[in-house]
Coordinates of C-alpha atoms (C1' of nucleotides) in Angstrom, one line a residue:
Chain A
M121 CA 3.2 4.9 5.6
G122 CA 0.6 3.1 7.1
I123 CA 0.5 2.0 10.8
K124 CA 4.0 1.5 12.1
D125 CA 4.9 -1.8 13.0
L126 CA 1.2 -2.8 12.5
L127 CA 1.7 -5.7 10.1
R128 CA 4.5 -7.2 12.4
F129 CA 2.4 -7.0 15.4
M130 CA -0.6 -8.6 13.7
K131 CA 1.5 -11.4 12.2
P132 CA -0.7 -14.1 14.0
Y133 CA -3.7 -12.9 12.1
I134 CA -2.2 -12.9 8.8
A135 CA -2.1 -15.9 6.8
P136 CA -1.3 -16.9 3.1
I137 CA -4.5 -17.3 0.8
H138 CA -5.3 -17.4 -2.8
I139 CA -7.5 -14.7 -4.1
K140 CA -9.8 -17.3 -5.5
K141 CA -11.2 -17.4 -2.2
Y142 CA -13.2 -14.4 -3.1
A143 CA -15.0 -16.1 -6.0
G144 CA -18.2 -14.6 -6.5
K145 CA -17.4 -11.6 -4.3
R146 CA -16.6 -8.0 -4.8
V147 CA -13.1 -7.0 -3.9
G148 CA -11.7 -3.7 -3.7
I149 CA -8.4 -2.8 -5.3
D150 CA -6.0 -0.1 -4.3
A151 CA -5.3 0.9 -8.0
Y152 CA -2.3 2.8 -7.2
S153 CA -0.2 0.0 -5.9
W154 CA -0.7 -1.9 -9.2
L155 CA -0.1 1.2 -11.3
H156 CA 3.2 1.9 -9.5
K157 CA 4.4 -1.6 -9.9
G158 CA 3.3 -2.0 -13.4
A159 CA 5.3 1.4 -14.0
Y160 CA 8.3 -0.3 -13.4
S161 CA 8.1 -2.5 -16.4
C162 CA 8.0 0.4 -18.7
S163 CA 9.6 3.4 -16.8
L164 CA 12.0 4.3 -19.3
E165 CA 9.2 4.9 -21.7
L166 CA 7.2 6.9 -19.5
C167 CA 9.7 8.9 -18.3
M168 CA 10.7 9.8 -21.8
N169 CA 7.1 10.1 -22.9
S170 CA 8.1 7.6 -25.6
N171 CA 5.3 6.7 -28.3
S172 CA 6.1 3.1 -28.2
E173 CA 3.8 0.5 -27.3
R174 CA 5.9 -0.6 -24.3
K175 CA 4.9 2.7 -22.7
L176 CA 1.5 0.9 -22.0
K177 CA 3.1 -1.9 -20.4
Y178 CA 1.8 -0.9 -17.2
I179 CA -1.7 -1.2 -18.4
D180 CA -1.0 -4.8 -19.5
Y181 CA 0.2 -5.5 -15.8
F182 CA -2.9 -4.0 -14.4
M183 CA -5.1 -5.7 -16.8
H184 CA -3.5 -8.9 -16.4
R185 CA -4.2 -8.8 -12.7
I186 CA -7.8 -7.6 -13.3
N187 CA -8.3 -10.4 -15.6
L188 CA -6.9 -12.8 -12.9
L189 CA -9.6 -11.7 -10.6
R190 CA -12.3 -11.8 -13.3
H191 CA -10.9 -15.3 -14.3
H192 CA -11.7 -16.3 -10.5
K193 CA -15.2 -14.7 -10.9
I194 CA -14.4 -11.9 -8.6
T195 CA -15.7 -8.5 -9.3
P196 CA -12.9 -6.2 -9.1
V197 CA -14.0 -2.8 -7.7
V198 CA -11.0 -0.5 -8.8
V199 CA -10.4 2.5 -6.8
F200 CA -8.3 5.2 -8.2
D201 CA -6.8 7.5 -5.7
G202 CA -6.3 11.2 -6.5
G203 CA -4.7 12.1 -3.4
N204 CA -1.3 13.4 -2.8
V205 CA 1.6 13.5 -0.7
P206 CA 1.9 11.7 2.5
C207 CA 1.8 14.3 5.2
K208 CA 5.0 15.5 6.4
A209 CA 5.7 15.5 10.0
A210 CA 5.4 19.1 10.7
T211 CA 4.3 20.0 14.1
A212 CA 0.6 19.9 14.6
E213 CA 0.5 23.6 15.3
E214 CA 2.0 24.4 11.8
R215 CA -0.3 22.0 10.3
H216 CA -3.2 23.4 11.8
R217 CA -2.3 27.0 10.8
G218 CA -1.2 26.3 7.2
R219 CA -4.4 24.4 6.5
K220 CA -6.6 27.2 8.1
T221 CA -4.7 29.8 6.0
N222 CA -4.9 27.9 2.8
H223 CA -8.4 26.9 3.5
D224 CA -9.6 30.3 4.0
L225 CA -7.8 31.6 0.9
A226 CA -9.0 28.9 -1.1
M227 CA -12.6 29.5 -0.1
A228 CA -12.2 33.2 -0.9
K229 CA -11.2 32.1 -4.6
Y230 CA -13.9 29.6 -4.7
K231 CA -16.5 32.1 -4.1
E232 CA -14.9 34.4 -6.6
G233 CA -15.5 31.6 -8.9
D234 CA -11.8 30.8 -9.7
I235 CA -12.0 27.1 -9.2
R236 CA -8.5 26.3 -10.3
A237 CA -6.9 28.7 -7.9
A238 CA -9.0 27.6 -5.1
T239 CA -8.4 24.2 -5.7
E240 CA -4.6 24.8 -5.7
L241 CA -5.0 26.4 -2.5
F242 CA -7.2 23.3 -1.2
Q243 CA -4.3 21.3 -2.2
R244 CA -2.0 23.1 0.1
A245 CA -4.5 22.6 2.9
V246 CA -4.7 19.0 1.9
S247 CA -0.8 18.6 1.8
V248 CA -0.4 19.8 5.3
T249 CA -3.3 17.8 6.5
P250 CA -3.9 14.2 6.1
S251 CA -4.4 13.4 2.3
M252 CA -8.0 13.2 2.3
A253 CA -8.4 11.6 -1.1
H254 CA -6.2 8.9 0.2
Q255 CA -8.1 8.5 3.3
L256 CA -11.4 8.5 1.4
I257 CA -10.6 5.8 -0.9
Q258 CA -9.7 3.6 1.6
H259 CA -12.7 4.5 3.8
S260 CA -15.0 3.9 1.0
L261 CA -13.3 0.7 0.4
S262 CA -13.9 -0.5 3.6
N263 CA -17.3 0.6 3.9
L264 CA -19.3 -0.1 0.9
E265 CA -21.0 -2.7 2.5
A266 CA -24.4 -1.8 2.7
E267 CA -24.4 0.2 -0.6
K268 CA -23.4 -1.6 -3.3
G269 CA -23.4 -5.3 -2.3
G270 CA -20.4 -4.9 -0.3
I271 CA -16.7 -5.4 -0.6
A272 CA -15.5 -8.5 0.8
A273 CA -11.9 -7.7 0.9
V274 CA -9.4 -5.0 -0.2
I275 CA -6.4 -5.8 -2.2
T276 CA -3.6 -3.2 -1.2
E277 CA 0.0 -2.7 0.3
D278 CA -1.1 -0.4 3.0
S279 CA -1.7 -1.5 6.4
D280 CA -4.0 1.5 7.0
L281 CA -6.6 -0.4 5.6
V282 CA -6.9 -2.6 8.7
A283 CA -7.4 0.5 10.8
Y284 CA -10.3 1.7 8.5
G285 CA -12.0 -1.6 9.3
C286 CA -12.1 -3.4 6.2
Q287 CA -13.7 -6.8 6.3
A288 CA -10.6 -8.2 5.0
V289 CA -7.3 -7.0 3.4
V290 CA -5.0 -8.9 1.1
F291 CA -1.7 -7.8 1.2
K292 CA 1.0 -8.6 -1.4
M293 CA -1.0 -10.3 -3.9
D294 CA 1.3 -11.5 -6.6
Q295 CA 0.4 -12.2 -10.2
Y296 CA -0.8 -15.6 -9.6
G297 CA -3.4 -14.4 -7.0
N298 CA -1.3 -15.5 -4.0
G299 CA -1.3 -12.9 -1.0
E300 CA -1.3 -12.5 2.7
E301 CA -4.8 -12.0 4.3
M302 CA -6.0 -10.4 7.3
V303 CA -9.6 -11.0 8.4
R304 CA -11.1 -8.5 10.5
E305 CA -13.3 -11.0 12.2
N306 CA -10.5 -13.1 13.1
V307 CA -9.0 -10.2 15.0
F308 CA -11.9 -9.4 17.1
N309 CA -12.8 -13.1 17.7
P310 CA -9.5 -14.6 18.3
V311 CA -9.3 -18.1 19.5
G312 CA -6.2 -18.1 21.7
R313 CA -4.2 -15.9 19.5
T314 CA -1.8 -13.3 20.8
P315 CA -2.3 -10.3 21.0
S316 CA -5.6 -10.8 21.8
F317 CA -8.2 -8.2 20.6
Q318 CA -11.3 -10.0 22.1
N319 CA -12.2 -7.0 24.1
F320 CA -11.9 -4.4 21.3
D321 CA -14.0 -3.1 19.1
Q322 CA -13.2 -1.3 15.8
E323 CA -12.9 2.2 17.4
L324 CA -10.5 0.9 20.1
F325 CA -8.5 -0.8 17.3
T326 CA -8.4 2.3 15.3
G327 CA -7.5 4.2 18.6
M328 CA -4.5 1.9 18.8
C329 CA -3.4 2.4 15.4
V330 CA -3.6 6.1 15.6
L331 CA -1.5 5.9 19.1
A332 CA 1.1 3.9 17.5
G333 CA 1.8 6.2 14.9
C334 CA 0.1 6.7 11.6
D335 CA 0.3 8.8 8.4
F336 CA -1.8 11.7 10.1
L337 CA -0.1 11.9 13.5
P338 CA 3.1 10.7 14.6
S339 CA 3.0 8.9 17.8
V340 CA 4.1 10.4 21.1
H341 CA 7.8 9.8 21.8
G342 CA 8.3 6.3 23.3
I343 CA 5.0 5.1 22.1
G344 CA 4.9 2.2 19.6
I345 CA 2.6 -0.3 18.7
A346 CA 3.1 -2.5 21.7
K347 CA 2.5 0.3 24.2
A348 CA -0.5 1.5 22.2
Y349 CA -2.0 -2.0 22.3
A350 CA -1.2 -2.1 26.1
L351 CA -2.9 1.3 26.8
V352 CA -6.2 0.5 24.8
S353 CA -6.3 -2.9 26.0
K354 CA -6.1 -1.9 29.7
Y355 CA -8.5 1.0 29.7
R356 CA -10.7 -0.1 26.8
N357 CA -11.5 3.4 26.2
L358 CA -9.7 5.9 24.1
D359 CA -10.2 9.1 26.3
R360 CA -9.1 7.3 29.3
A361 CA -6.3 5.6 27.4
L362 CA -5.4 9.2 26.2
S363 CA -5.5 10.9 29.7
V364 CA -3.6 8.1 31.2
L365 CA -0.9 8.6 28.4
K366 CA -1.0 12.4 28.9
S367 CA -0.4 12.0 32.8
Q368 CA 2.6 9.5 32.0
K369 CA 4.2 11.8 29.6
G370 CA 3.4 15.2 30.8
N371 CA 4.7 17.7 28.3
Q372 CA 6.6 15.4 26.3
M373 CA 3.0 15.0 24.8
P374 CA 2.4 17.7 22.2
E375 CA -0.2 20.2 23.8
D376 CA -2.6 19.6 20.9
Y377 CA -2.0 15.6 20.8
P378 CA -5.5 14.9 22.1
K379 CA -7.2 17.1 19.6
C380 CA -4.9 15.6 16.9
F381 CA -5.7 12.1 18.1
K382 CA -9.5 12.6 17.9
E383 CA -9.2 14.0 14.4
A384 CA -7.1 11.1 13.2
V385 CA -9.5 8.5 14.6
A386 CA -12.4 10.4 13.0
V387 CA -10.6 10.4 9.8
F388 CA -10.7 6.7 9.8
Q389 CA -14.2 6.7 10.9
H390 CA -16.2 9.4 9.0
A391 CA -14.5 10.2 5.7
Q392 CA -16.3 12.1 3.0
I393 CA -17.1 10.0 0.1
F394 CA -18.8 10.7 -3.1
D395 CA -22.6 9.2 -3.0
A396 CA -23.0 8.0 -6.7
E397 CA -26.7 8.1 -6.6
K398 CA -27.2 11.5 -4.9
K399 CA -24.2 12.9 -6.7
K400 CA -22.7 14.8 -4.0
V401 CA -20.1 14.3 -1.3
K402 CA -21.5 13.0 2.0
H403 CA -19.8 11.4 5.2
M404 CA -19.4 7.6 5.0
K405 CA -20.6 7.6 8.6
A406 CA -22.5 10.4 10.3
I407 CA -20.5 12.3 12.6
P408 CA -22.0 12.2 16.0
E409 CA -22.8 15.7 17.4
K410 CA -20.6 14.7 20.2
L411 CA -17.8 14.6 18.1
V412 CA -18.5 18.0 16.4
Q413 CA -18.6 19.6 19.7
S414 CA -15.4 18.0 21.0
L415 CA -13.7 19.3 17.9
D416 CA -15.2 22.9 18.1
G417 CA -17.1 22.4 15.1
E418 CA -14.0 22.0 12.8
L419 CA -14.4 19.3 10.4
D420 CA -12.1 20.6 7.8
F421 CA -9.4 18.0 8.7
L422 CA -11.8 15.4 6.6
G423 CA -10.9 17.5 3.4
P424 CA -12.2 20.5 2.0
E425 CA -16.1 20.9 0.8
M426 CA -16.6 20.1 -2.4
P427 CA -19.4 21.4 -4.4
P428 CA -21.4 18.5 -6.0
S429 CA -20.5 19.6 -9.5
V430 CA -16.8 19.4 -8.9
A431 CA -17.2 16.2 -6.9
T432 CA -19.0 14.6 -9.8
A433 CA -16.6 15.8 -12.3
I434 CA -13.9 14.1 -10.4
A435 CA -15.8 10.9 -9.7
E436 CA -16.7 10.5 -13.4
G437 CA -13.2 10.8 -14.2
N438 CA -13.4 14.1 -16.0
L439 CA -11.5 16.2 -13.7
D440 CA -8.1 15.7 -12.6
P441 CA -8.4 15.6 -8.8
I442 CA -4.8 17.1 -8.2
N443 CA -4.6 19.9 -10.6
M444 CA -8.3 20.2 -11.2
K445 CA -8.0 20.4 -14.7
A446 CA -10.1 18.6 -17.2
F447 CA -8.6 15.5 -18.7
D448 CA -7.7 16.0 -22.4
H449 CA -9.9 14.5 -24.8
F450 CA -8.4 11.3 -25.8
P451 CA -7.7 10.5 -29.4
A452 CA -10.5 8.4 -30.8
S453 CA -8.0 5.4 -31.5
R454 CA -7.6 5.1 -27.9
H455 CA -10.9 4.4 -27.1
H456 CA -12.1 0.9 -26.5
Q457 CA -15.4 0.4 -27.2
E458 CA -15.6 -3.5 -26.8
P459 CA -16.8 -5.0 -23.5
I460 CA -14.2 -6.6 -21.3
K461 CA -14.6 -10.4 -21.6
S462 CA -13.8 -12.3 -18.6
Q463 CA -12.5 -15.4 -20.2
N464 CA -9.1 -15.2 -21.8
I465 CA -7.0 -14.5 -18.9
G466 CA -3.9 -15.0 -20.7
Q467 CA -4.7 -12.5 -23.4
I468 CA -4.6 -9.2 -22.1
Q469 CA -6.9 -6.7 -23.0
R470 CA -6.0 -3.2 -23.9
P471 CA -8.6 -0.9 -23.0
E472 CA -6.2 2.0 -22.6
T473 CA -7.0 2.4 -18.9
A474 CA -9.5 2.1 -16.5
V475 CA -12.9 0.9 -17.4
V476 CA -16.0 2.2 -15.9
S477 CA -19.6 1.4 -15.9
A478 CA -21.7 4.2 -16.1
E479 CA -24.5 2.9 -14.2
D480 CA -22.9 0.8 -11.6
S481 CA -19.9 3.0 -10.8
C482 CA -19.6 4.6 -7.4
F483 CA -16.6 6.3 -6.1
S484 CA -15.6 8.8 -3.6
L485 CA -14.0 12.0 -3.8
A486 CA -10.9 12.2 -5.8
K487 CA -11.3 8.7 -6.6
L488 CA -13.1 6.4 -8.8
I489 CA -14.3 3.0 -8.1
V490 CA -14.7 1.0 -11.2
P491 CA -16.7 -2.2 -11.0
L492 CA -16.1 -4.4 -13.9
T493 CA -18.7 -6.9 -14.7
N494 CA -19.5 -8.7 -17.8
N495 CA -21.9 -7.0 -19.7
E496 CA -21.3 -3.3 -19.1
T497 CA -20.6 -0.8 -21.7
V498 CA -17.2 0.2 -20.9
E499 CA -15.8 3.6 -21.2
T500 CA -12.5 5.0 -21.0
T501 CA -12.3 7.3 -18.1
I502 CA -8.5 8.1 -17.6
A503 CA -6.2 8.3 -20.3
P504 CA -2.8 6.8 -19.4
N505 CA -1.1 9.5 -21.3
T506 CA -2.9 12.1 -19.4
I507 CA -1.8 10.7 -16.0
P508 CA 1.5 10.5 -15.5
L509 CA 2.7 8.1 -12.9
K510 CA 4.8 8.9 -10.3
V511 CA 7.2 6.2 -9.7
R512 CA 8.5 5.6 -6.6
H513 CA 11.5 3.4 -5.9
N514 CA 10.1 1.6 -3.1
N515 CA 10.5 -2.0 -1.7
P516 CA 7.1 -3.3 -0.7
F517 CA 7.9 -7.1 -0.8
K518 CA 11.2 -7.6 0.4
K519 CA 12.0 -10.9 1.9
R520 CA 14.9 -11.7 4.1
K521 CA 16.3 -14.8 5.8
D522 CA 14.7 -13.9 9.0
D523 CA 11.3 -14.3 7.5
V524 CA 11.9 -17.8 7.0
H525 CA 11.6 -19.1 10.6
S526 CA 8.3 -17.4 10.7
D527 CA 5.3 -19.4 10.2
Q528 CA 3.6 -16.5 9.1
I529 CA 4.1 -14.3 6.2
G530 CA 6.4 -11.6 6.0
S531 CA 6.0 -8.6 8.1
K532 CA 6.5 -6.0 5.5
T533 CA 4.3 -3.5 5.1
K534 CA 3.1 -1.9 2.0
Q535 CA 3.4 1.4 0.2
V536 CA 1.0 3.0 -1.7
S537 CA 1.7 6.0 -3.2
N538 CA -0.8 8.7 -2.9
A539 CA 0.3 10.5 -5.7
A540 CA -2.2 10.7 -8.5
E541 CA 0.2 12.7 -10.5
V542 CA 3.0 12.3 -12.0
E543 CA 6.3 12.8 -12.9
I544 CA 8.7 10.1 -13.0
S545 CA 11.6 11.1 -11.2
D546 CA 15.1 10.1 -11.4
T547 CA 15.7 7.6 -14.0
S548 CA 19.0 6.6 -12.8
N549 CA 17.5 4.7 -10.1
V550 CA 15.9 2.2 -12.4
S551 CA 18.9 2.1 -14.7
P552 CA 20.4 -1.4 -14.7
S553 CA 23.6 -0.1 -13.3
N554 CA 21.8 0.6 -10.2
I555 CA 19.9 -2.5 -9.8
K556 CA 21.7 -5.1 -7.9
P557 CA 19.2 -7.8 -7.6
K558 CA 19.6 -10.7 -5.3
V559 CA 17.7 -13.0 -7.4
V560 CA 17.6 -12.6 -11.1
N561 CA 16.6 -14.6 -14.0
N562 CA 18.5 -15.3 -16.8
V563 CA 18.1 -12.2 -18.9
P564 CA 21.8 -11.8 -20.0
S565 CA 21.9 -8.1 -19.7
R566 CA 21.7 -8.6 -15.9
K567 CA 24.2 -11.4 -15.4
R568 CA 27.2 -10.3 -13.8
K569 CA 30.9 -11.6 -13.9
N570 CA 30.4 -13.4 -10.6
D571 CA 27.1 -14.6 -10.9
I572 CA 26.5 -18.0 -9.5
I573 CA 24.4 -19.4 -12.2
L574 CA 22.2 -22.4 -11.5
E575 CA 20.6 -23.8 -14.5
H576 CA 17.7 -25.7 -13.0
V577 CA 15.9 -26.7 -9.9
E578 CA 13.8 -29.7 -10.7
S579 CA 10.6 -29.3 -8.9
I580 CA 10.0 -25.7 -9.2
G581 CA 6.7 -26.0 -7.6
E582 CA 8.3 -26.9 -4.4
E583 CA 9.6 -24.6 -1.9
V584 CA 13.4 -24.3 -1.7
S585 CA 15.7 -22.0 0.0
V586 CA 19.2 -21.3 -0.8
V587 CA 21.3 -21.4 2.4
T588 CA 24.7 -20.2 1.6
E589 CA 27.5 -17.9 2.4
I590 CA 27.1 -15.8 -0.7
E591 CA 29.2 -12.8 -1.0
S592 CA 26.9 -9.8 -1.1
S593 CA 28.1 -9.2 -4.7
D594 CA 27.0 -12.6 -5.8
I595 CA 23.8 -13.0 -7.8
L596 CA 21.9 -16.1 -7.8
C597 CA 20.2 -17.1 -10.6
V598 CA 18.2 -20.2 -10.5
T599 CA 16.3 -22.1 -13.3
P600 CA 14.5 -25.4 -13.2
E601 CA 16.7 -28.5 -12.4
S602 CA 17.4 -30.9 -9.9
Q603 CA 18.5 -30.0 -6.5
E604 CA 21.5 -32.0 -6.4
S605 CA 22.6 -30.4 -9.6
V606 CA 22.1 -27.3 -8.2
N607 CA 24.2 -28.0 -5.1
S608 CA 26.9 -29.6 -7.1
K609 CA 27.3 -26.3 -9.0
L610 CA 27.4 -24.4 -6.0
P611 CA 30.8 -22.9 -4.7
K612 CA 32.2 -24.9 -1.7
G613 CA 30.3 -24.2 1.4
K614 CA 27.2 -23.3 -0.4
R615 CA 24.3 -25.4 -0.8
M616 CA 20.8 -25.3 -1.6
V617 CA 18.5 -26.8 0.8
K618 CA 14.9 -27.5 1.2
N619 CA 13.2 -25.6 4.1
E620 CA 10.2 -26.8 5.4
K621 CA 9.3 -23.3 7.0
L622 CA 9.7 -21.6 3.7
K623 CA 6.8 -22.9 2.2
R624 CA 4.5 -20.3 2.2
S625 CA 6.7 -17.1 1.9
S626 CA 9.2 -18.6 -0.6
F627 CA 7.2 -19.3 -3.5
K628 CA 4.6 -18.6 -6.1
S629 CA 3.3 -21.9 -6.9
S630 CA 0.2 -21.9 -8.4
G631 CA -0.6 -21.4 -12.0
N632 CA 2.7 -21.1 -13.8
K633 CA 4.7 -24.0 -14.2
N634 CA 6.9 -22.2 -16.5
S635 CA 8.1 -20.0 -14.0
S636 CA 11.9 -20.2 -14.0
I637 CA 12.7 -17.9 -11.3
L638 CA 13.3 -19.3 -7.9
N639 CA 12.3 -16.1 -6.2
F640 CA 13.9 -16.7 -2.8
F641 CA 17.1 -17.1 -1.5
S642 CA 18.8 -16.5 1.7
R643 CA 22.0 -14.8 2.3
V644 CA 24.3 -15.3 5.3
Chain B
dC38 C1' 11.4 -5.7 26.0
dA39 C1' 10.2 -1.7 23.1
dT40 C1' 11.5 2.2 20.8
dA41 C1' 14.2 5.1 17.9
dG42 C1' 17.2 6.1 14.5
dG43 C1' 20.6 4.5 11.2
dT44 C1' 21.5 2.0 7.0
dC45 C1' 20.5 -0.5 3.0
dT46 C1' 17.9 -1.5 -0.9
dA47 C1' 14.2 -1.5 -4.3
dA48 C1' 9.9 -3.6 -9.3
dA49 C1' 9.1 -6.0 -13.5
dT50 C1' 10.0 -9.1 -17.7
Chain C
dT1486 C1' 12.5 8.1 -1.4
dA1487 C1' 10.0 5.1 1.7
dG1488 C1' 10.0 0.8 4.1
dA1489 C1' 12.4 -3.0 6.1
dC1490 C1' 15.8 -4.6 8.8
dC1491 C1' 19.3 -4.0 12.5
dT1492 C1' 20.9 -2.5 16.9
dA1493 C1' 22.1 1.0 20.5
dT1494 C1' 19.9 2.8 24.0
dG1495 C1' 16.5 3.3 27.8

DNA sequence: CATAGGTCTAAAT
DNA sequence: TAGACCTATG
């Protein structure tokens, strides 16, 4: 997902930061990435629909991070993405037909008053088109600027956010608030950085992203981020870049690529969002008449039309945007009436779920933006037990030896699932037997026979890398102790070294001196 | 050099 | 399963 290779390409513009940089600001949060990650800590309970406390561990995870932000005086604007499935790479032709058919059928049902059937059909339309809810969230995140005091940055794992034009995007924020940031302004006002985007504007940049291949449209064969950049950079105009590309590719370019291209770009620019004040769906940015014409008046790629009543219900968290059913009424015991306090970062609050301010919330279609400020009345909006989590076994933050030489942060992209819903699949994948961690802490059950156990690394706040010839089956466990000691315990030929270049990517230094896990290692 | 396609591996406490 | 890494191929 996201824009293929974008983060790697943009590496010169990505730098480590601590989230406290955004003290006093509003920061958007792509809630699903945290939900997914948090769900790993209690996947078993979720899968088995256990009643134990542990089942709500993911709330702790989420709230811990929310509290972290609030501790740093940041106003979190949490966005729940109700979208589903990334679009499959069906041909554009099929996509269009399917969408049209389902859309028509859905509209028919809707007129009959059968909202549920209609929305089911709408979903099919959506599933073959870009997941609109997903886009909307992101778009709203990036453009709330004028409306609600602005979103200074968005925390996400999804490289798409850059294409949407967020002011700043923070990727891979960890539990201490360390992350990797890309600031829009730095991209467009570069000082001697390569690649240069000095002559780009947001539209050109977005066009480049689409050309390189995005969730909504695969790239033309042979075109990747580098060529996309070259094209846009050279012609400085999307239409011209497109026609040059067409002349180069001939019929290697799908017939409707230009049309799809325009739609994809438009999705990044003009998503529908829910206007919290007027309580209806609107376009984030007006669609120019010119665009309407060039698209033949068809705008359904931006998502189905939604009547204000439905949109409002979704936005207020009363209606599941996926199945269009009302959420169950929660048991009274699950309600949390106390306002959230911003102090006490260590203590995790347990509102069962998202907290929403009635008067200050704003959201877009199929998602919820939840501002948290100190003195609001809070209200539970989505019960965890009614929103099953779809757990994906992905790996957003993999670090490898190759990252080490880089001055920049790792190039990985993110993964944000669009699933708003919910089943946890395949428990076997998360069972210990299938986990082969490269680095583990000293949880006994995780130890393996041939583990190399390192008792201590002295200065845990210092970056250290392990450069060894570790067998792939070896697991390295490192806890605080001296480096010498570490080396003495390593098998022959293996040693632990300090590596300057690891400084940023290797270690979560701030905040937690008790951390006992050296969370980086290299394998040769 | 850039891309496409295969292979490998995963989050959290 | 998706993403990140690796590499054969153009």
